Amino acid sequence: EQIFDLLDTTPASTGGTANAPDGEITIICRGLSLAYEGGRTALENVDCIFDAGRTTAIVGPSGAGKSSLIATILGFTAPAAGKILVEGTDLATISRESWWRQIAYVPQAPRVFAGTIAENLRLVRPDATDEALRAALRRAHLLDEIERLPAGLETPIGEGGAGLSGGQAQRLALARAFLKDAPLLILDVRQPGEFTTPPGHLPGAVNLPLPELPRRIPEVTARRQPVVGGGQTDRRSAPAAEGGSLGKA
C-alpha cells in the first residue's frame, strides 16, 4: 500500500523540459533560500559553487541545512528564492529525469532491497557484468567481505540490508553509486557524535580514503570543522561565496 501511495503522489516539481548537460558539471547556487511549512528557515541567501572535478564538503552542526541544500540541488524541493545553475542553465528549466541520470546519490539511510548482492547493485546498471560489480565493490572496500561469503555476489539479503552490518549496507549503497558512474556523486553522510575521522577520509561507517572517490562529491556531514583534505579537495564550508547562511548557523 505504501508503494502504491508513493506512485500516486505528484512530485512537487517535475522541472522543465531541457536536457541536463553531459560530462563534468559545475553547480552554482545564487541567493538560495528555502523555508519549510511553519516558517522554519532551512537556507537563507546561500551563494556557493561546486566546481567540476573537485571534491567539496558541506559541514555544519545538525539542523544547519546541509541536507536541505542537497535536496534542493537534487531537485527534490524548489527554493523559495534564488536559483541553481548547472553549467549556466537554470535547474528549474531542466527535466528532473534528465538531471537525475547525471547523479549518483547516497542518502543518510540508503535503501537496500530484499534480493541478492548482485541484484541490489544491478538496480542502476542491469547489464553490468560480474566483473563490473566486483570492481565497484572493491572501490567501496567491500569486495573481500563479500567474497568470503559462501554464495558471494549471489548472497541473499533482506529488506533494509538484513544480514549485513550498518557499515556493509552503506558500502553496498556506495558501490551501487560507483557502478552507476554518473558525472556527479552526492553523499549525505551522517556523522556519529564522537567518531573521529582520519584526515583525508570520509566520516562515519563509510570511512574511505578520498582518492578512492571518483570525480566530485558534495559531501554532507554533521561535524562543525572541515573533515576532508588532501589531493584536489576543497577545504571549505558552504556557503563558499560571500553572504548567506545554512539555517543561520
mmCIF file of C-alpha atoms in Angstrom:
data_model
loop_
_atom_site.group_PDB
_atom_site.id
_atom_site.type_symbol
_atom_site.label_atom_id
_atom_site.label_comp_id
_atom_site.label_asym_id
_atom_site.label_seq_id
_atom_site.Cartn_x
_atom_site.Cartn_y
_atom_site.Cartn_z
ATOM 1 C CA GLU A 1 0.000 0.000 0.000
ATOM 2 C CA GLN A 2 2.859 2.399 0.786
ATOM 3 C CA ILE A 3 4.392 1.745 -2.642
ATOM 4 C CA PHE A 4 1.116 2.486 -4.451
ATOM 5 C CA ASP A 5 0.617 5.636 -2.345
ATOM 6 C CA LEU A 6 4.086 6.784 -3.381
ATOM 7 C CA LEU A 7 3.423 6.042 -7.055
ATOM 8 C CA ASP A 8 0.207 8.067 -6.874
ATOM 9 C CA THR A 9 1.986 11.076 -5.357
ATOM 10 C CA THR A 10 2.523 14.046 -7.657
ATOM 11 C CA PRO A 11 6.074 15.422 -7.309
ATOM 12 C CA ALA A 12 6.333 18.985 -6.002
ATOM 13 C CA SER A 13 8.227 19.885 -9.170
ATOM 14 C CA THR A 14 8.969 17.984 -12.356
ATOM 15 C CA GLY A 15 11.347 20.652 -13.611
ATOM 16 C CA GLY A 16 11.439 21.875 -17.172
ATOM 17 C CA THR A 17 11.967 20.132 -20.480
ATOM 18 C CA ALA A 18 15.646 20.857 -21.167
ATOM 19 C CA ASN A 19 18.205 18.062 -21.042
ATOM 20 C CA ALA A 20 20.860 18.153 -18.338
ATOM 21 C CA PRO A 21 24.421 18.797 -19.522
ATOM 22 C CA ASP A 22 26.613 15.756 -20.101
ATOM 23 C CA GLY A 23 30.109 15.289 -18.740
ATOM 24 C CA GLU A 24 31.647 17.118 -15.794
ATOM 25 C CA ILE A 25 29.268 19.562 -14.136
ATOM 26 C CA THR A 26 29.799 22.802 -12.243
ATOM 27 C CA ILE A 27 26.917 23.867 -9.977
ATOM 28 C CA ILE A 28 26.427 27.456 -8.816
ATOM 29 C CA CYS A 29 23.879 28.406 -6.134
ATOM 30 C CA ARG A 30 22.877 32.082 -6.115
ATOM 31 C CA GLY A 31 20.828 33.677 -3.348
ATOM 32 C CA LEU A 32 19.307 30.322 -2.449
ATOM 33 C CA SER A 33 16.598 30.381 0.255
ATOM 34 C CA LEU A 34 14.319 27.626 1.476
ATOM 35 C CA ALA A 35 11.668 27.597 4.204
ATOM 36 C CA TYR A 36 9.515 24.708 5.378
ATOM 37 C CA GLU A 37 5.869 24.783 6.400
ATOM 38 C CA GLY A 38 5.512 26.696 9.630
ATOM 39 C CA GLY A 39 8.086 29.245 8.529
ATOM 40 C CA ARG A 40 11.244 27.462 9.698
ATOM 41 C CA THR A 41 14.179 28.690 7.630
ATOM 42 C CA ALA A 42 16.396 25.952 6.229
ATOM 43 C CA LEU A 43 18.503 28.047 3.838
ATOM 44 C CA GLU A 44 18.849 31.814 3.651
ATOM 45 C CA ASN A 45 20.542 33.668 0.800
ATOM 46 C CA VAL A 46 23.147 30.955 0.156
ATOM 47 C CA ASP A 47 25.792 31.530 -2.524
ATOM 48 C CA CYS A 48 28.154 28.637 -3.252
ATOM 49 C CA ILE A 49 29.993 26.939 -6.095
ATOM 50 C CA PHE A 50 30.661 23.233 -6.634
ATOM 51 C CA ASP A 51 33.447 23.124 -9.204
ATOM 52 C CA ALA A 52 33.700 20.287 -11.691
ATOM 53 C CA GLY A 53 36.495 17.853 -10.958
ATOM 54 C CA ARG A 54 36.821 18.689 -7.268
ATOM 55 C CA THR A 55 35.598 17.178 -4.004
ATOM 56 C CA THR A 56 33.636 19.640 -1.878
ATOM 57 C CA ALA A 57 32.493 19.123 1.719
ATOM 58 C CA ILE A 58 29.490 20.859 3.254
ATOM 59 C CA VAL A 59 29.937 20.912 7.016
ATOM 60 C CA GLY A 60 27.993 22.255 9.979
ATOM 61 C CA PRO A 61 26.026 21.283 13.081
ATOM 62 C CA SER A 62 22.876 19.206 12.975
ATOM 63 C CA GLY A 63 19.940 21.196 11.611
ATOM 64 C CA ALA A 64 22.123 23.744 9.819
ATOM 65 C CA GLY A 65 20.566 22.938 6.436
ATOM 66 C CA LYS A 66 23.141 20.647 4.847
ATOM 67 C CA SER A 67 20.634 18.009 3.744
ATOM 68 C CA SER A 68 18.192 20.746 2.715
ATOM 69 C CA LEU A 69 20.833 22.178 0.388
ATOM 70 C CA ILE A 70 21.437 18.734 -1.093
ATOM 71 C CA ALA A 71 17.670 18.152 -1.514
ATOM 72 C CA THR A 72 17.390 21.443 -3.384
ATOM 73 C CA ILE A 73 20.333 20.619 -5.646
ATOM 74 C CA LEU A 74 18.806 17.207 -6.343
ATOM 75 C CA GLY A 75 15.535 18.883 -7.327
ATOM 76 C CA PHE A 76 13.536 17.184 -4.583
ATOM 77 C CA THR A 77 12.342 20.598 -3.405
ATOM 78 C CA ALA A 78 12.134 24.009 -5.072
ATOM 79 C CA PRO A 79 13.812 27.052 -3.483
ATOM 80 C CA ALA A 80 11.670 29.907 -2.218
ATOM 81 C CA ALA A 81 14.161 32.363 -3.714
ATOM 82 C CA GLY A 82 17.334 32.268 -5.743
ATOM 83 C CA LYS A 83 18.415 29.748 -8.335
ATOM 84 C CA ILE A 84 20.720 26.835 -9.057
ATOM 85 C CA LEU A 85 22.761 26.985 -12.246
ATOM 86 C CA VAL A 86 24.003 23.765 -13.846
ATOM 87 C CA GLU A 87 26.725 24.639 -16.333
ATOM 88 C CA GLY A 88 24.984 28.003 -16.661
ATOM 89 C CA THR A 89 21.489 26.546 -17.142
ATOM 90 C CA ASP A 90 18.802 27.188 -14.535
ATOM 91 C CA LEU A 91 17.985 23.870 -12.852
ATOM 92 C CA ALA A 92 14.298 24.842 -12.884
ATOM 93 C CA THR A 93 14.325 24.505 -16.701
ATOM 94 C CA ILE A 94 15.922 21.034 -16.701
ATOM 95 C CA SER A 95 13.872 17.832 -16.763
ATOM 96 C CA ARG A 96 14.172 16.071 -13.420
ATOM 97 C CA GLU A 97 14.505 12.690 -15.134
ATOM 98 C CA SER A 98 17.360 14.021 -17.257
ATOM 99 C CA TRP A 99 19.008 15.636 -14.205
ATOM 100 C CA TRP A 100 18.798 12.515 -12.066
ATOM 101 C CA ARG A 101 20.513 10.485 -14.789
ATOM 102 C CA GLN A 102 23.594 12.626 -14.164
ATOM 103 C CA ILE A 103 23.645 11.938 -10.406
ATOM 104 C CA ALA A 104 24.613 9.038 -8.174
ATOM 105 C CA TYR A 105 23.154 9.806 -4.757
ATOM 106 C CA VAL A 106 23.770 8.005 -1.457
ATOM 107 C CA PRO A 107 21.392 9.281 1.271
ATOM 108 C CA GLN A 108 21.977 9.077 5.015
ATOM 109 C CA ALA A 109 19.822 5.935 5.194
ATOM 110 C CA PRO A 110 20.476 4.210 1.845
ATOM 111 C CA ARG A 111 17.888 1.749 0.599
ATOM 112 C CA VAL A 112 18.905 -1.895 0.381
ATOM 113 C CA PHE A 113 16.274 -4.240 -1.027
ATOM 114 C CA ALA A 114 15.445 -7.894 -0.496
ATOM 115 C CA GLY A 115 17.376 -9.901 -3.067
ATOM 116 C CA THR A 116 20.966 -10.812 -3.753
ATOM 117 C CA ILE A 117 24.038 -8.596 -3.518
ATOM 118 C CA ALA A 118 24.260 -8.654 -7.317
ATOM 119 C CA GLU A 119 20.595 -7.703 -7.761
ATOM 120 C CA ASN A 120 20.983 -4.729 -5.435
ATOM 121 C CA LEU A 121 23.955 -3.473 -7.429
ATOM 122 C CA ARG A 122 22.340 -4.012 -10.833
ATOM 123 C CA LEU A 123 19.431 -1.728 -9.952
ATOM 124 C CA VAL A 124 21.441 1.083 -11.573
ATOM 125 C CA ARG A 125 23.012 -0.958 -14.397
ATOM 126 C CA PRO A 126 21.010 -4.090 -15.230
ATOM 127 C CA ASP A 127 23.535 -5.138 -17.882
ATOM 128 C CA ALA A 128 26.611 -4.854 -15.626
ATOM 129 C CA THR A 129 28.930 -7.852 -15.703
ATOM 130 C CA ASP A 130 30.008 -9.679 -12.563
ATOM 131 C CA GLU A 131 33.473 -8.180 -13.020
ATOM 132 C CA ALA A 132 31.984 -4.665 -13.062
ATOM 133 C CA LEU A 133 30.144 -5.496 -9.836
ATOM 134 C CA ARG A 134 33.367 -6.705 -8.244
ATOM 135 C CA ALA A 135 35.189 -3.552 -9.354
ATOM 136 C CA ALA A 136 32.526 -1.354 -7.718
ATOM 137 C CA LEU A 137 32.635 -3.417 -4.518
ATOM 138 C CA ARG A 138 36.424 -3.181 -4.493
ATOM 139 C CA ARG A 139 36.274 0.629 -4.697
ATOM 140 C CA ALA A 140 33.835 0.617 -1.776
ATOM 141 C CA HIS A 141 36.194 -1.642 0.224
ATOM 142 C CA LEU A 142 33.546 -4.366 0.424
ATOM 143 C CA LEU A 143 34.727 -6.971 -2.092
ATOM 144 C CA ASP A 144 36.849 -9.021 0.314
ATOM 145 C CA GLU A 145 33.948 -9.356 2.760
ATOM 146 C CA ILE A 146 31.506 -10.366 0.011
ATOM 147 C CA GLU A 147 33.893 -12.920 -1.472
ATOM 148 C CA ARG A 148 34.265 -14.579 1.932
ATOM 149 C CA LEU A 149 30.534 -15.372 1.882
ATOM 150 C CA PRO A 150 29.690 -18.863 0.531
ATOM 151 C CA ALA A 151 27.442 -17.515 -2.252
ATOM 152 C CA GLY A 152 29.489 -14.391 -2.981
ATOM 153 C CA LEU A 153 27.592 -11.987 -5.236
ATOM 154 C CA GLU A 154 24.536 -14.252 -5.103
ATOM 155 C CA THR A 155 24.263 -13.984 -1.310
ATOM 156 C CA PRO A 156 20.639 -13.161 -0.405
ATOM 157 C CA ILE A 157 19.970 -10.233 1.921
ATOM 158 C CA GLY A 158 16.756 -8.979 3.471
ATOM 159 C CA GLU A 159 14.841 -5.734 3.117
ATOM 160 C CA GLY A 160 16.784 -2.837 4.610
ATOM 161 C CA GLY A 161 20.028 -4.795 4.456
ATOM 162 C CA ALA A 162 19.045 -7.557 6.880
ATOM 163 C CA GLY A 163 22.033 -9.876 7.097
ATOM 164 C CA LEU A 164 24.525 -7.014 6.655
ATOM 165 C CA SER A 165 26.047 -4.703 9.232
ATOM 166 C CA GLY A 166 25.249 -0.989 9.035
ATOM 167 C CA GLY A 167 28.666 -0.273 7.569
ATOM 168 C CA GLN A 168 28.308 -3.034 4.980
ATOM 169 C CA ALA A 169 24.905 -1.705 3.912
ATOM 170 C CA GLN A 170 26.390 1.779 3.458
ATOM 171 C CA ARG A 171 29.287 0.396 1.462
ATOM 172 C CA LEU A 172 26.896 -1.607 -0.708
ATOM 173 C CA ALA A 173 24.988 1.594 -1.487
ATOM 174 C CA LEU A 174 28.285 3.346 -2.209
ATOM 175 C CA ALA A 175 29.327 0.518 -4.543
ATOM 176 C CA ARG A 176 25.990 0.911 -6.351
ATOM 177 C CA ALA A 177 26.748 4.618 -6.800
ATOM 178 C CA PHE A 178 30.226 3.783 -8.144
ATOM 179 C CA LEU A 179 28.666 1.291 -10.568
ATOM 180 C CA LYS A 180 26.340 3.968 -11.970
ATOM 181 C CA ASP A 181 29.438 6.060 -12.754
ATOM 182 C CA ALA A 182 27.462 9.309 -13.041
ATOM 183 C CA PRO A 183 29.182 12.695 -13.552
ATOM 184 C CA LEU A 184 28.051 13.883 -10.118
ATOM 185 C CA LEU A 185 28.302 11.833 -6.919
ATOM 186 C CA ILE A 186 26.497 13.171 -3.838
ATOM 187 C CA LEU A 187 26.913 11.588 -0.404
ATOM 188 C CA ASP A 188 24.746 12.660 2.505
ATOM 189 C CA VAL A 189 26.812 11.266 5.384
ATOM 190 C CA ARG A 190 25.604 11.189 8.967
ATOM 191 C CA GLN A 191 28.457 11.769 11.413
ATOM 192 C CA PRO A 192 28.317 9.808 14.691
ATOM 193 C CA GLY A 193 28.664 12.104 17.701
ATOM 194 C CA GLU A 194 32.120 11.143 18.923
ATOM 195 C CA PHE A 195 33.514 9.489 15.811
ATOM 196 C CA THR A 196 36.927 10.797 14.799
ATOM 197 C CA THR A 197 37.655 10.783 11.071
ATOM 198 C CA PRO A 198 41.279 10.450 9.930
ATOM 199 C CA PRO A 199 42.408 13.347 7.706
ATOM 200 C CA GLY A 200 41.610 12.701 4.054
ATOM 201 C CA HIS A 201 38.863 10.184 4.831
ATOM 202 C CA LEU A 202 35.090 10.222 4.714
ATOM 203 C CA PRO A 203 33.323 10.163 8.094
ATOM 204 C CA GLY A 204 31.065 7.560 9.629
ATOM 205 C CA ALA A 205 30.616 3.962 8.542
ATOM 206 C CA VAL A 206 31.741 4.785 5.003
ATOM 207 C CA ASN A 207 35.299 5.546 6.092
ATOM 208 C CA LEU A 208 37.159 5.577 2.778
ATOM 209 C CA PRO A 209 40.264 7.477 1.662
ATOM 210 C CA LEU A 210 39.224 10.335 -0.621
ATOM 211 C CA PRO A 211 41.500 9.183 -3.501
ATOM 212 C CA GLU A 212 39.129 6.180 -3.835
ATOM 213 C CA LEU A 213 36.250 8.515 -4.712
ATOM 214 C CA PRO A 214 35.672 9.469 -8.347
ATOM 215 C CA ARG A 215 35.082 12.945 -9.755
ATOM 216 C CA ARG A 216 33.488 15.361 -7.296
ATOM 217 C CA ILE A 217 31.478 14.738 -4.156
ATOM 218 C CA PRO A 218 29.472 17.367 -2.335
ATOM 219 C CA GLU A 219 29.686 15.520 0.977
ATOM 220 C CA VAL A 220 27.336 16.213 3.875
ATOM 221 C CA THR A 221 28.363 15.631 7.472
ATOM 222 C CA ALA A 222 27.278 16.896 10.876
ATOM 223 C CA ARG A 223 30.728 17.934 12.004
ATOM 224 C CA ARG A 224 31.494 21.564 12.793
ATOM 225 C CA GLN A 225 35.013 21.524 11.355
ATOM 226 C CA PRO A 226 36.278 20.606 7.860
ATOM 227 C CA VAL A 227 36.603 16.846 7.517
ATOM 228 C CA VAL A 228 38.245 16.277 4.153
ATOM 229 C CA GLY A 229 41.674 17.148 2.878
ATOM 230 C CA GLY A 230 44.457 16.279 0.500
ATOM 231 C CA GLY A 231 44.572 15.904 -3.254
ATOM 232 C CA GLN A 232 42.272 18.278 -5.113
ATOM 233 C CA THR A 233 39.841 18.621 -2.226
ATOM 234 C CA ASP A 234 38.297 21.984 -1.423
ATOM 235 C CA ARG A 235 38.605 22.590 2.334
ATOM 236 C CA ARG A 236 35.679 24.966 2.558
ATOM 237 C CA SER A 237 32.254 25.078 4.105
ATOM 238 C CA ALA A 238 29.081 26.110 2.352
ATOM 239 C CA PRO A 239 28.238 28.830 1.696
ATOM 240 C CA ALA A 240 31.565 29.115 -0.106
ATOM 241 C CA ALA A 241 30.990 32.562 -1.569
ATOM 242 C CA GLU A 242 30.082 35.817 0.108
ATOM 243 C CA GLY A 243 26.958 36.123 2.269
ATOM 244 C CA GLY A 244 24.268 33.628 3.084
ATOM 245 C CA SER A 245 23.808 31.070 5.784
ATOM 246 C CA LEU A 246 22.748 27.482 6.268
ATOM 247 C CA GLY A 247 19.832 27.791 8.669
ATOM 248 C CA LYS A 248 21.542 30.880 10.135
ATOM 249 C CA ALA A 249 24.198 28.550 11.579
#
